[in-house]
Short mmCIF file of C-alpha atoms in Angstrom, two decimals:
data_model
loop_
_atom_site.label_atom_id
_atom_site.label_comp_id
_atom_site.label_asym_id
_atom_site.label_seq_id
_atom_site.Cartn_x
_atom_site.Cartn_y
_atom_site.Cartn_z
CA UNK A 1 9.02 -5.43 -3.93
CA UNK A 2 5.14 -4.48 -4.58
CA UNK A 3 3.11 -3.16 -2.56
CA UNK A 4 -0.10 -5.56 -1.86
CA UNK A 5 0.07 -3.67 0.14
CA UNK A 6 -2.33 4.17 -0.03
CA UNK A 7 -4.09 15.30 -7.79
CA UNK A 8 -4.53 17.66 -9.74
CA UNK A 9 -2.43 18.54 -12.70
CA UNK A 10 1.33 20.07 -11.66
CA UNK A 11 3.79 22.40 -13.34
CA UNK A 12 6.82 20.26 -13.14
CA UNK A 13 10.10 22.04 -13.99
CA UNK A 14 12.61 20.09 -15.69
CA UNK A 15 15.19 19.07 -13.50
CA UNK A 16 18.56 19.10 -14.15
CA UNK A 17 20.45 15.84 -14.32
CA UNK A 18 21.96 14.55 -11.52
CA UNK A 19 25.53 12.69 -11.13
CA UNK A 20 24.85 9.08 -9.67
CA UNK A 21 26.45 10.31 -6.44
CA UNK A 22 24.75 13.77 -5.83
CA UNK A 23 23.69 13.56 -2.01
CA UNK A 24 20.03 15.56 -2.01
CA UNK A 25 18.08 16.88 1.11
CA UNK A 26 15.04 15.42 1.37
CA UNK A 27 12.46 17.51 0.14
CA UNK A 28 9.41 17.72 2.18
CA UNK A 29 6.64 20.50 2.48
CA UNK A 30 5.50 22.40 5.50
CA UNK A 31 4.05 19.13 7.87
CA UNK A 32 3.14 22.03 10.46
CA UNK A 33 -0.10 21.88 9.36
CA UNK A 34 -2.57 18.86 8.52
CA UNK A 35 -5.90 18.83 6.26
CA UNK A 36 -7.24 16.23 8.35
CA UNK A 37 -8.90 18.99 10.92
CA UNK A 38 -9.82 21.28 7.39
CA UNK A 39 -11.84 18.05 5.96
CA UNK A 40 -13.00 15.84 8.58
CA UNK A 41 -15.82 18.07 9.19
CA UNK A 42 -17.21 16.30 5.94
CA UNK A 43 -18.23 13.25 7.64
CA UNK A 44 -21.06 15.51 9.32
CA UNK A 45 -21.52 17.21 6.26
CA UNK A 46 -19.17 20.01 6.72
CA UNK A 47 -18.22 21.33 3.12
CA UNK A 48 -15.66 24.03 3.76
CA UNK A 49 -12.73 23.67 1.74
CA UNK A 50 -9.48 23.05 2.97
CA UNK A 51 -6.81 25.97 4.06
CA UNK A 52 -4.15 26.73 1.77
CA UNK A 53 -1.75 24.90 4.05
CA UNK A 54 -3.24 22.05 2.48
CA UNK A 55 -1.37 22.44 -0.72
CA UNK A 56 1.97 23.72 0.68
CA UNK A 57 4.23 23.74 -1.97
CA UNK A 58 7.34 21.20 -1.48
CA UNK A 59 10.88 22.73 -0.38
CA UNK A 60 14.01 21.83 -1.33
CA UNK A 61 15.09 21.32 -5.05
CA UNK A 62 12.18 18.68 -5.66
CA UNK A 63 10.71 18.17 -8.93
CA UNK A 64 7.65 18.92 -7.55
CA UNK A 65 8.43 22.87 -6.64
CA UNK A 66 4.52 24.13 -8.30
CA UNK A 67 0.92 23.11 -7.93
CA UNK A 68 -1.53 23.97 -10.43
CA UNK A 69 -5.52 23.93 -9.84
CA UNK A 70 -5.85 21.47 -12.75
CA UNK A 71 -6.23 17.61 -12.37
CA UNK A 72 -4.37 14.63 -14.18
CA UNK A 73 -1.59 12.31 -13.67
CA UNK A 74 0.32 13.08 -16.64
CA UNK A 75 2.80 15.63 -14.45
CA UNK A 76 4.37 12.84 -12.03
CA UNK A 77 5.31 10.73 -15.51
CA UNK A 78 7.35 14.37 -16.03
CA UNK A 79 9.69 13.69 -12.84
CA UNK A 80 12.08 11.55 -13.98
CA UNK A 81 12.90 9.89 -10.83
CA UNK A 82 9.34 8.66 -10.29
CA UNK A 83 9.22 7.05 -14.03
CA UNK A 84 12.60 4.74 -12.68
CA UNK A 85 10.70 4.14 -9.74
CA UNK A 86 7.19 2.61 -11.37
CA UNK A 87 9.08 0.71 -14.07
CA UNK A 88 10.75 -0.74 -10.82
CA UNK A 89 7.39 -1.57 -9.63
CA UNK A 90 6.12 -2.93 -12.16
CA UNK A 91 8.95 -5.36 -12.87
CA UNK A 92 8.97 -6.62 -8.75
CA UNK A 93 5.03 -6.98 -9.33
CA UNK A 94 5.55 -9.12 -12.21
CA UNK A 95 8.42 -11.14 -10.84
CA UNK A 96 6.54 -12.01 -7.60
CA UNK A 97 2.94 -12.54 -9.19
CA UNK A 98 4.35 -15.12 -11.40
CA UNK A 99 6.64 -16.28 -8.10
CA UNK A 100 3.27 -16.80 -6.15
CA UNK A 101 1.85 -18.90 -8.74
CA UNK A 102 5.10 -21.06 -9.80
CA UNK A 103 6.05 -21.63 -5.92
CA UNK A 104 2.32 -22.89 -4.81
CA UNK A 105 1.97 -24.87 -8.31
CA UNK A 106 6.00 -26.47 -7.31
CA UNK A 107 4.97 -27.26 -3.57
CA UNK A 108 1.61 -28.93 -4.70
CA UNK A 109 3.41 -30.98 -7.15
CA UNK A 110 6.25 -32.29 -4.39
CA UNK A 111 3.86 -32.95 -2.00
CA UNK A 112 0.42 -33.32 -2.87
CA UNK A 113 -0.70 -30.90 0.04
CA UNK A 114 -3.03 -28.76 -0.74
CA UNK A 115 -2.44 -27.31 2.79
CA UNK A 116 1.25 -26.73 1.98
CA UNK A 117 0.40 -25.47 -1.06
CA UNK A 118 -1.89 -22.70 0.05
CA UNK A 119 0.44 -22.20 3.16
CA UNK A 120 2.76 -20.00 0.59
CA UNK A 121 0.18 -17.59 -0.06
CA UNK A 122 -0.54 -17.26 3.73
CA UNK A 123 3.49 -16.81 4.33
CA UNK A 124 3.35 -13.71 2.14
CA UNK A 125 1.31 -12.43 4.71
CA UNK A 126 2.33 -13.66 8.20
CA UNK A 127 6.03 -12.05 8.19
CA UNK A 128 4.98 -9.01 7.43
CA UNK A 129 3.80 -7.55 11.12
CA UNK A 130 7.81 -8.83 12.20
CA UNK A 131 9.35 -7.12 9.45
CA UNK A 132 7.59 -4.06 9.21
CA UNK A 133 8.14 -4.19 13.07
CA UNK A 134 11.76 -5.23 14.01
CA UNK A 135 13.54 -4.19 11.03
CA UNK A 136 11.51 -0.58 10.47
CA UNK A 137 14.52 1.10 11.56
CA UNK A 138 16.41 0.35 8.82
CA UNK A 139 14.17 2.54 6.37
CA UNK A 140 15.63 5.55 8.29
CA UNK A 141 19.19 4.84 9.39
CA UNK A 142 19.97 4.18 5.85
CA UNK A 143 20.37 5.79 2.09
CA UNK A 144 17.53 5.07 1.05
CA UNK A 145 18.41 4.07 -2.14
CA UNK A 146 20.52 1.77 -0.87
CA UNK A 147 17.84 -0.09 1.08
CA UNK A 148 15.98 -0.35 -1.71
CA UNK A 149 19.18 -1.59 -3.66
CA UNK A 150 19.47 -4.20 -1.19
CA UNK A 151 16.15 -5.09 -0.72
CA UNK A 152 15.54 -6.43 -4.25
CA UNK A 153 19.18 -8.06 -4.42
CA UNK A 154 18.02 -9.75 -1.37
CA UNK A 155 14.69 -10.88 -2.74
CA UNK A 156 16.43 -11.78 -6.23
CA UNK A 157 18.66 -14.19 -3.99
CA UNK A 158 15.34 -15.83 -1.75
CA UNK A 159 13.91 -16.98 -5.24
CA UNK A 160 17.10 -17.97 -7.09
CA UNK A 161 17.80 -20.41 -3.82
CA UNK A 162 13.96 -21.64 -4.78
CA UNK A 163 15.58 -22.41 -8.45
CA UNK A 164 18.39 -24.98 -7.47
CA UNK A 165 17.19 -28.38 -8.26
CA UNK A 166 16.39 -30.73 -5.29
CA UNK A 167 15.70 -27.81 -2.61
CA UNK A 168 13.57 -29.09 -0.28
CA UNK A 169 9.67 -27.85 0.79
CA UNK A 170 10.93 -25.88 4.05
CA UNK A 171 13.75 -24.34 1.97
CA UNK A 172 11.06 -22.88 -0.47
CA UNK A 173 8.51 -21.97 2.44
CA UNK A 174 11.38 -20.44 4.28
CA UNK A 175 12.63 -18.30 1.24
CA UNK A 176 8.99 -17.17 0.51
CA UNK A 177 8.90 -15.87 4.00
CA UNK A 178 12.08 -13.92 4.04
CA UNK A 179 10.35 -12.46 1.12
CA UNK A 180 7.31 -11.25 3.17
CA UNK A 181 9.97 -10.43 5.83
CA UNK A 182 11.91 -8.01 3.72
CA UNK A 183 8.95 -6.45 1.79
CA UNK A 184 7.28 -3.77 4.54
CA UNK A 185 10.85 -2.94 4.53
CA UNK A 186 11.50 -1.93 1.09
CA UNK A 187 7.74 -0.64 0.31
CA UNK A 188 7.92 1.54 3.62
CA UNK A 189 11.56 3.18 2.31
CA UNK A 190 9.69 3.57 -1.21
CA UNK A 191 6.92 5.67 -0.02
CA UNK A 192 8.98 8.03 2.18
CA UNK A 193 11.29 8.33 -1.25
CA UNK A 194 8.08 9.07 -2.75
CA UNK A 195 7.68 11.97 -0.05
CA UNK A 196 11.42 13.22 -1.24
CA UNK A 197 11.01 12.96 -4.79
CA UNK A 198 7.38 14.08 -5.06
CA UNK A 199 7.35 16.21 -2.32
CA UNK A 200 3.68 15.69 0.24
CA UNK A 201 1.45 17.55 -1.99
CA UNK A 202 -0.40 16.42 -4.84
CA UNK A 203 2.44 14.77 -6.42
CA UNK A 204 2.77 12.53 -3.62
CA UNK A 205 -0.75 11.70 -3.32
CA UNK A 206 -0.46 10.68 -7.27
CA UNK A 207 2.48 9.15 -7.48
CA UNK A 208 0.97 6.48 -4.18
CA UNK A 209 -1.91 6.71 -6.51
CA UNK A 210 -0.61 5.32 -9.30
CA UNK A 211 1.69 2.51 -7.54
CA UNK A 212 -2.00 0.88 -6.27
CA UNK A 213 -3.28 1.37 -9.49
CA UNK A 214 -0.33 -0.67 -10.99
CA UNK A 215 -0.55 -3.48 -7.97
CA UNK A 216 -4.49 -4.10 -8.37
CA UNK A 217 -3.85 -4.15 -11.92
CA UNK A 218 -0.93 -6.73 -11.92
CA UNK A 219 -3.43 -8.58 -9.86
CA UNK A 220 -5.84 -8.84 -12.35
CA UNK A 221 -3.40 -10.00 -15.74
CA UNK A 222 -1.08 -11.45 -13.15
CA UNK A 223 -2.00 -14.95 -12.30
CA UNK A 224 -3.02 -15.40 -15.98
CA UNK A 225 -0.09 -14.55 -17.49
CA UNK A 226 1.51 -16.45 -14.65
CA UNK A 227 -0.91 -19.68 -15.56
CA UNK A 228 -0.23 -19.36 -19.02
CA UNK A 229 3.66 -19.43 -18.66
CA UNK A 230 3.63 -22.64 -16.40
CA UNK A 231 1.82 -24.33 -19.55
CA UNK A 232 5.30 -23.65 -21.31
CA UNK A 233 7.86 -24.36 -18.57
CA UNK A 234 8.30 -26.01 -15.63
CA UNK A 235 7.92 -23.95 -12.11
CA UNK A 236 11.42 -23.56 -11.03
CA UNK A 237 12.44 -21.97 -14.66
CA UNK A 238 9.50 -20.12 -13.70
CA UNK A 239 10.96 -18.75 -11.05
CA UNK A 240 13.72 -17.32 -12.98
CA UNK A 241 11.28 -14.62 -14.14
CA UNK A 242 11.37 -13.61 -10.57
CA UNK A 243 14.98 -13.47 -10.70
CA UNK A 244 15.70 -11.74 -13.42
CA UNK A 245 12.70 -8.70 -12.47
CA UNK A 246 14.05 -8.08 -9.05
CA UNK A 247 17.54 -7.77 -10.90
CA UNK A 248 16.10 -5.26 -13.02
CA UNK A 249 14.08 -3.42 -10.35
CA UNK A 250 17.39 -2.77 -8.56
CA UNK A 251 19.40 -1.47 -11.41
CA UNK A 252 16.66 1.08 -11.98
CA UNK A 253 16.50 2.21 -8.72
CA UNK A 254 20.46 2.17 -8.35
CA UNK A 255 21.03 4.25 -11.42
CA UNK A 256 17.47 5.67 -12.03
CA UNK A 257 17.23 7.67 -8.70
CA UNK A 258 19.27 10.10 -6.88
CA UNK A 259 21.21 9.18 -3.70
CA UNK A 260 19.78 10.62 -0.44
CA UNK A 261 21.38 10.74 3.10
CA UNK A 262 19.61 8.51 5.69
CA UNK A 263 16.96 10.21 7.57
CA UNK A 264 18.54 9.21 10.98
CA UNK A 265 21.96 8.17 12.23
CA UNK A 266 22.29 4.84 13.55
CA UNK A 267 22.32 5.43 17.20
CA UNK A 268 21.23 1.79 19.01
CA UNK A 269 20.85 -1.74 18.22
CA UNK A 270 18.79 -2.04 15.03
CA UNK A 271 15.74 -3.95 16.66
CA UNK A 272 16.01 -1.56 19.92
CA UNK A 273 15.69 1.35 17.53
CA UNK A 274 12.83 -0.16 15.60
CA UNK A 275 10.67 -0.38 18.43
CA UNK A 276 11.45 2.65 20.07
CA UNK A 277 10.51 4.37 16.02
CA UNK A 278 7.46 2.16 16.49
CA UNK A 279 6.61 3.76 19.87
CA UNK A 280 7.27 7.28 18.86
CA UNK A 281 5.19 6.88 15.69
CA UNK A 282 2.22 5.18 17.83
CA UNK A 283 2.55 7.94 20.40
CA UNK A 284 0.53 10.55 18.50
CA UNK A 285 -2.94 10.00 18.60
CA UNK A 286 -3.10 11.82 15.60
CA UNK A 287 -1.11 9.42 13.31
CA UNK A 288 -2.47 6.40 14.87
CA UNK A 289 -5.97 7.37 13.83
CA UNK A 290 -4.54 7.98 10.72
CA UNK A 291 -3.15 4.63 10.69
CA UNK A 292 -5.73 2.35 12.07
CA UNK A 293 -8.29 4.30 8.78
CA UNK A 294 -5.74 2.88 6.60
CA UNK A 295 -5.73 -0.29 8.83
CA UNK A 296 -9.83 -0.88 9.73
CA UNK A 297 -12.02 -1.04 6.55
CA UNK A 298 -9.14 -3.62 4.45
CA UNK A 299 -9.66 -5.82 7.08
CA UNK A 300 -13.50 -5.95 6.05
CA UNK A 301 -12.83 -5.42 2.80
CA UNK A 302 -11.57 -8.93 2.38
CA UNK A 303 -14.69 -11.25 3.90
CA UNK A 304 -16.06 -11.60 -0.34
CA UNK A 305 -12.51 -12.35 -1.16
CA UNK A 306 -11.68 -14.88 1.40
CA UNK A 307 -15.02 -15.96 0.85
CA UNK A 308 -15.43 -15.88 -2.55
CA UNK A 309 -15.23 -19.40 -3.86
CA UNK A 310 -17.94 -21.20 -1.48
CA UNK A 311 -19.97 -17.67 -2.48
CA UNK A 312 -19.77 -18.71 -6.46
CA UNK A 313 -20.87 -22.18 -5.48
CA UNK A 314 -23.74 -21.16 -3.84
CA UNK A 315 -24.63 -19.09 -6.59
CA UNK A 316 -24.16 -21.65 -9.20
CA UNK A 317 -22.16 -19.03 -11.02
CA UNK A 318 -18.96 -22.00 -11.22
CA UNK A 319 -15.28 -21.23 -12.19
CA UNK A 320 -16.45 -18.72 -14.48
CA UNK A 321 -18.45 -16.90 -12.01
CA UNK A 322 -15.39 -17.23 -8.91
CA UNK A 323 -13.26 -15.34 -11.77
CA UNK A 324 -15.33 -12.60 -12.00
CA UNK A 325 -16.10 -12.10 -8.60
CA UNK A 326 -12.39 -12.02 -7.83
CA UNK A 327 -11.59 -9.35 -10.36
CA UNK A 328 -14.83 -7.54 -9.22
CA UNK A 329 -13.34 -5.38 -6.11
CA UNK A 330 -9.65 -4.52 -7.92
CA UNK A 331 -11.64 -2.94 -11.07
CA UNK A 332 -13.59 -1.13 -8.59
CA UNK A 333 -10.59 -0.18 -6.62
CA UNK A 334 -9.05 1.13 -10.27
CA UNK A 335 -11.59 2.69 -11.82
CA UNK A 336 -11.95 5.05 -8.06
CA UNK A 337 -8.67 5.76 -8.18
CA UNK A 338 -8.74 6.81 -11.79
CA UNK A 339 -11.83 8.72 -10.91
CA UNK A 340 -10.29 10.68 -7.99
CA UNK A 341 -6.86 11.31 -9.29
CA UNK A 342 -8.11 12.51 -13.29
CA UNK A 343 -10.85 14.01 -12.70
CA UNK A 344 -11.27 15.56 -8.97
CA UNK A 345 -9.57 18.83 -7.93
CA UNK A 346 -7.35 18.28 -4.27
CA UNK A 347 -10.29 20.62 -2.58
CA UNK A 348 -12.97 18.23 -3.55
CA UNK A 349 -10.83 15.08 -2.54
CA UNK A 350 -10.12 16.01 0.82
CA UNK A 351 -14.02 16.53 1.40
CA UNK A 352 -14.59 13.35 0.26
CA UNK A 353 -12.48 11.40 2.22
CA UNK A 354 -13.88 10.73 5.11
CA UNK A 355 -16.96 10.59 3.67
CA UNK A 356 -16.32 7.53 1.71
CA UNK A 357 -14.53 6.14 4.84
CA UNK A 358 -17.80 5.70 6.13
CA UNK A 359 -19.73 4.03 3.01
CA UNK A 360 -16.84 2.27 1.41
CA UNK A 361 -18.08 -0.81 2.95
CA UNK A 362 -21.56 -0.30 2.83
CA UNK A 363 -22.57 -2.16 -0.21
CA UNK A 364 -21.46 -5.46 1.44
CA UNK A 365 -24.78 -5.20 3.84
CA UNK A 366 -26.80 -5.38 0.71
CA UNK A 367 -25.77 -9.02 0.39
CA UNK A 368 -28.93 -9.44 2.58
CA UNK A 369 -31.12 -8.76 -0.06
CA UNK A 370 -29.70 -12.39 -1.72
CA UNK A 371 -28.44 -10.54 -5.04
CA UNK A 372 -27.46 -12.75 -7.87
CA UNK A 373 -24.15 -12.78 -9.40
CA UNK A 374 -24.41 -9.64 -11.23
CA UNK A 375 -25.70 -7.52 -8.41
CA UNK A 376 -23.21 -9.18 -6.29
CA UNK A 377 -20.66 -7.76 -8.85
CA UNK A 378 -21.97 -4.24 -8.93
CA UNK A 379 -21.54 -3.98 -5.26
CA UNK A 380 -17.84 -5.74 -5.16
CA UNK A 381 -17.07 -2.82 -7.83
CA UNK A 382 -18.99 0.01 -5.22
CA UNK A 383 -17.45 -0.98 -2.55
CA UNK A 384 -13.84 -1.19 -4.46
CA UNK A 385 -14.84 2.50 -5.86
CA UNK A 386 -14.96 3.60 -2.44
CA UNK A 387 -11.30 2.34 -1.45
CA UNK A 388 -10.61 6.46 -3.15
CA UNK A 389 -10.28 7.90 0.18
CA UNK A 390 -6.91 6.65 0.31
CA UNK A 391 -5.83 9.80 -1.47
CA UNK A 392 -6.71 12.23 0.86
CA UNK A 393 -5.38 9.74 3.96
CA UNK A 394 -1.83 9.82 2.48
CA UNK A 395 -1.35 13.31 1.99
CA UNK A 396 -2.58 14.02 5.61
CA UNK A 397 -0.55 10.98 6.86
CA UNK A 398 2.65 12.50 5.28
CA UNK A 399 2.29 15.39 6.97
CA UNK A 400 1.41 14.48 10.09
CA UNK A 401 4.66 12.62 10.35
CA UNK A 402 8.07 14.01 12.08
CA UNK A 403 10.34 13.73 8.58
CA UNK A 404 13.08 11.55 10.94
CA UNK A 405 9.67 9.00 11.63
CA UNK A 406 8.74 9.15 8.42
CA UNK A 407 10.32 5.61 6.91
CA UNK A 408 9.56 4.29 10.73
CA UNK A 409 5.70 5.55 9.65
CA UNK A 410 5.81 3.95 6.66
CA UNK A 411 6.75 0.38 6.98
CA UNK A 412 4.49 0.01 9.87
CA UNK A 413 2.02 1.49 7.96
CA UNK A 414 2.38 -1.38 4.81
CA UNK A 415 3.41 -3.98 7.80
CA UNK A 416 -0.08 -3.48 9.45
CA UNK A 417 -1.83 -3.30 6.06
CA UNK A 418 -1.13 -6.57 4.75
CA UNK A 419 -1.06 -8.43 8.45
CA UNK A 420 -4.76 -6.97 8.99
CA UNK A 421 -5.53 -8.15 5.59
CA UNK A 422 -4.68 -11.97 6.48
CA UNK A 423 -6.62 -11.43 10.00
CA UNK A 424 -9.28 -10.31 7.87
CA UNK A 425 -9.46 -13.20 5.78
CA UNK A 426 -8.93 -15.83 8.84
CA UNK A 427 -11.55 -14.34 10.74
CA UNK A 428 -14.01 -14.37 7.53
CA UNK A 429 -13.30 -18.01 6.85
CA UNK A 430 -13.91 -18.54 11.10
CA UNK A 431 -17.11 -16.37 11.31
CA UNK A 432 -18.50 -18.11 7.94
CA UNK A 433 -18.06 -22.26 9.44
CA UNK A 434 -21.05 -20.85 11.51
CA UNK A 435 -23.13 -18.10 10.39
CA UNK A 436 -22.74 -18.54 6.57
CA UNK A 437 -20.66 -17.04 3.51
CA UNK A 438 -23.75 -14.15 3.21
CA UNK A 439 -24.18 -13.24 6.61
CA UNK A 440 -20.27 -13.07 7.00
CA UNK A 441 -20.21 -10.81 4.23
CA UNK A 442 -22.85 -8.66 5.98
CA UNK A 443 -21.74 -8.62 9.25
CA UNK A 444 -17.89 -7.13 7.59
CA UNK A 445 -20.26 -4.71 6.10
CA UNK A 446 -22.53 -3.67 9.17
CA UNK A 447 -19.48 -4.16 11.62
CA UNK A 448 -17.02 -2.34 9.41
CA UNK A 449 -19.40 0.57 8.55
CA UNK A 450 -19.91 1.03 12.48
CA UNK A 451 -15.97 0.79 12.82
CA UNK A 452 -15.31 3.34 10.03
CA UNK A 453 -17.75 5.82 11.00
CA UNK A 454 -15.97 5.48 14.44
CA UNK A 455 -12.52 6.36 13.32
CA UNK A 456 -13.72 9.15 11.01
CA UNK A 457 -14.59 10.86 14.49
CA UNK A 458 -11.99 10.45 16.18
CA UNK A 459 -9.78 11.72 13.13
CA UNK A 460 -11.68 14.59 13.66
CA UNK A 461 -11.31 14.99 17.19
CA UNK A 462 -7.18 14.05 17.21
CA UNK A 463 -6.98 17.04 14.58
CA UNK A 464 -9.27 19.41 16.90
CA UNK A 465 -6.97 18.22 19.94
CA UNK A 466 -3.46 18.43 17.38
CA UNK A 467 -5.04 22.33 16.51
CA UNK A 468 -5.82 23.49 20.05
CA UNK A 469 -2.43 22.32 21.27
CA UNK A 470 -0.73 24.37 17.99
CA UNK A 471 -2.44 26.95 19.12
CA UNK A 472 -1.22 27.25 22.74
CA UNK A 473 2.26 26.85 22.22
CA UNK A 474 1.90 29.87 19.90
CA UNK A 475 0.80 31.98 23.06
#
């Protein structure tokens, strides 16, 4: 399942080869201490680099045992475990891209709606807050790898009902929201696997790196491979693409990665102990800061999106033009990523978080200056560029996090993403029926900046509070 929904280069021993059923201790570094308090000084212009604590070396028989002062991706490709895990990706992306596409294209053509036809787009987005609510638990109270197993059989399953000949319009909207449902699921146990097999230094914050790297860029060849295929063969057969990747996904996770105990035993009902996870994770100011800056600026981030085709039309820019301005914030996104993970040392990244917290969104106000369609692309890209923070916000969210919270964290971490992300684009499309596609797009940028600037002080002040409380249980 992707991820729709957060460096430096490593000395990676070799690892030895594991037997399918080795049982491994998670391998986590010291989450004592969190760079948040060392870095969000920057937002005032505080430059001091972060302590040492900040690149605490992973425990435990990881991979990831050594951190260089070099930069590059190249040493995550070295840990075997995390190669099985972003083929995986990248076959779950493709399957449900091209799922997206075949299922909207097969429920336009049964019913003529175009209401029921955009309705499956919106249902990969609704479930998500009840999923990555009710059934958060189950990221911690299980193997992991065998939630992750399970997820994609389960997903494989939703689309091959979708295949059958003769199933109905509810049966397909149904299955493509027990898609959403599972998904914060399996992407929150993938990230806290990340924190095992990477460790929560650099590794960590590359290997997330890369996995948004690979979902923007599936975005971008994704619906055109996806268009192109339906030119060849009908939507269901379609569909069995889908089928076949989340097949493949879970073989390479079954036999690609190590087994892990759960996190947590079992203890009460499943829901019950969701929720009370939820609670416990929402308790700490500190990791609900964290959260709502991984939560706050997507929400704005989406008004151009949502807004993007009566934006072209106004323009005059036409199909051509919507294209482009669609593609426009994922290159951006991309090329910052790139940017920050290549080429930055950890020091300079976790200075420049919260930073570009603050002006991520700030090209979007410079839509009142009436910029054509290239301008208007130049600031999609900025403001996509900017998205780079989320480097330093998941190393610091990592180790702010309990280890037995941390699949809990997780999947309400992707849950929220994705359901702000839909609020985002309802409220653009509400806002813009009255004040207009441009001053929609400004007010997410004004409104957003305000927001932003907001949370980057409070991170600040949850760390200072986090510190002084450290500090007096010491005495």
């Amino acid at each position: 399942m992707p991820e729709a929904e957060t460096k430096g280069t490593t000395t990676v021993p070799a690892p030895a080869p594991p037997a399918a059923a080795d049982t491994v201790p998670p391998a986590r570094g010291d989450s004592t201490g969190s760079a948040v308090g060392n870095t969000a000084g920057a937002a005032a212009g505080n430059t001091a680099p972060p302590a040492a604590g900040n690149t605490a070396e992973p425990a435990g028989g990881s991979a990831a045992e050594a951190v260089s002062a070099r930069t590059g991706y190249g040493p995550v490709f070295a840990v075997p475990e995390f190669r099985a895990v972003f083929v995986a990706h990248a076959f779950s992306l493709l399957g449900l891209v091209v799922s997206e596409i075949a299922l909207s294209v097969l429920v336009y053509g049964l019913t003529g709606s175009p209401l029921l036809s955009a309705l499956t787009f919106a249902l990969g987005f609704l479930p998500y807050l009840i999923g990555g609510t009710l059934l958060a638990g189950v990221a911690d109270r299980f193997p992991a790898r065998r939630v992750l197993v399970v997820c994609d059989l389960v997903c494989a399953g939703c689309v091959a009902v979708m295949v059958l000949p003769g199933a109905p319009v509810a049966v397909l909207l149904t299955m493509r929201a027990a898609l959403a449902l599972v998904a914060p699921v399996f992407q929150g146990t993938r990230t806290a696997t990340l924190a095992d097999v990477l460790g929560d230094g650099e590794l960590f914050v590359l290997g997330r790196s890369l996995l948004r790297i690979l979902s923007q860029s599936a975005l971008l060849a994704g619906f055109g491979a996806g268009g192109l295929l339906l030119t060849v063969v009908s939507p269901r057969h379609a569909l069995l693409v889908t089928v076949c990747t989340f097949l493949l996904s879970a073989a390479l996770l079954r036999f690609g990665t190590r087994r892990r105990p759960a996190r947590a035993s079992e203890g009460q009902a499943l829901v019950r102990d969701s929720l009370r996870g939820a609670r416990q994770v929402l308790a700490d100011r500190r990791v609900l800061v964290l959260l709502l800056l991984f939560w706050v600026p997507p929400m704005f981030t989406v008004a151009p999106e949502a807004l993007a085709a009566p934006y072209a039309e106004g323009l005059g820019a036409g199909t051509a033009g919507l294209g482009l301005l669609m593609c426009a914030l994922p290159v951006g996104t991309i090329a910052g990523e790139l940017l920050a993970g290549a080429r930055l040392r950890p020091a300079t990244r976790n200075r420049l978080t919260l930073p570009l917290v603050c002006v991520t969104l700030l090209p979007y106000a410079a839509y009142a200056l009436r910029p054509g369609l290239v301008w208007s692309l130049v600031l999609l890209v900025l403001a996509g560029a900017g998205s780079a923070y989320t480097l330093g916000l998941d190393q610091w969210f990592v180790r702010a996090v309990p280890d037995e919270l941390l699949g809990w964290a997780m999947t309400l971490n992707s849950a929220g993403l994705m359901t702000v992300q839909g609020v985002g684009m309802a409220l653009s499309g509400a806002v813009a029926e009255f004040a207009g596609v441009r001053a929609t797009v400004v007010g997410a940028g004004v409104v957003g900046t305000a927001a932003c600037v907001a949370l980057a002080a409070a991170a600040r002040r949850a760390e200072r509070g986090a510190e002084a409380a450290e500090g007096h249980g010491d005495r």
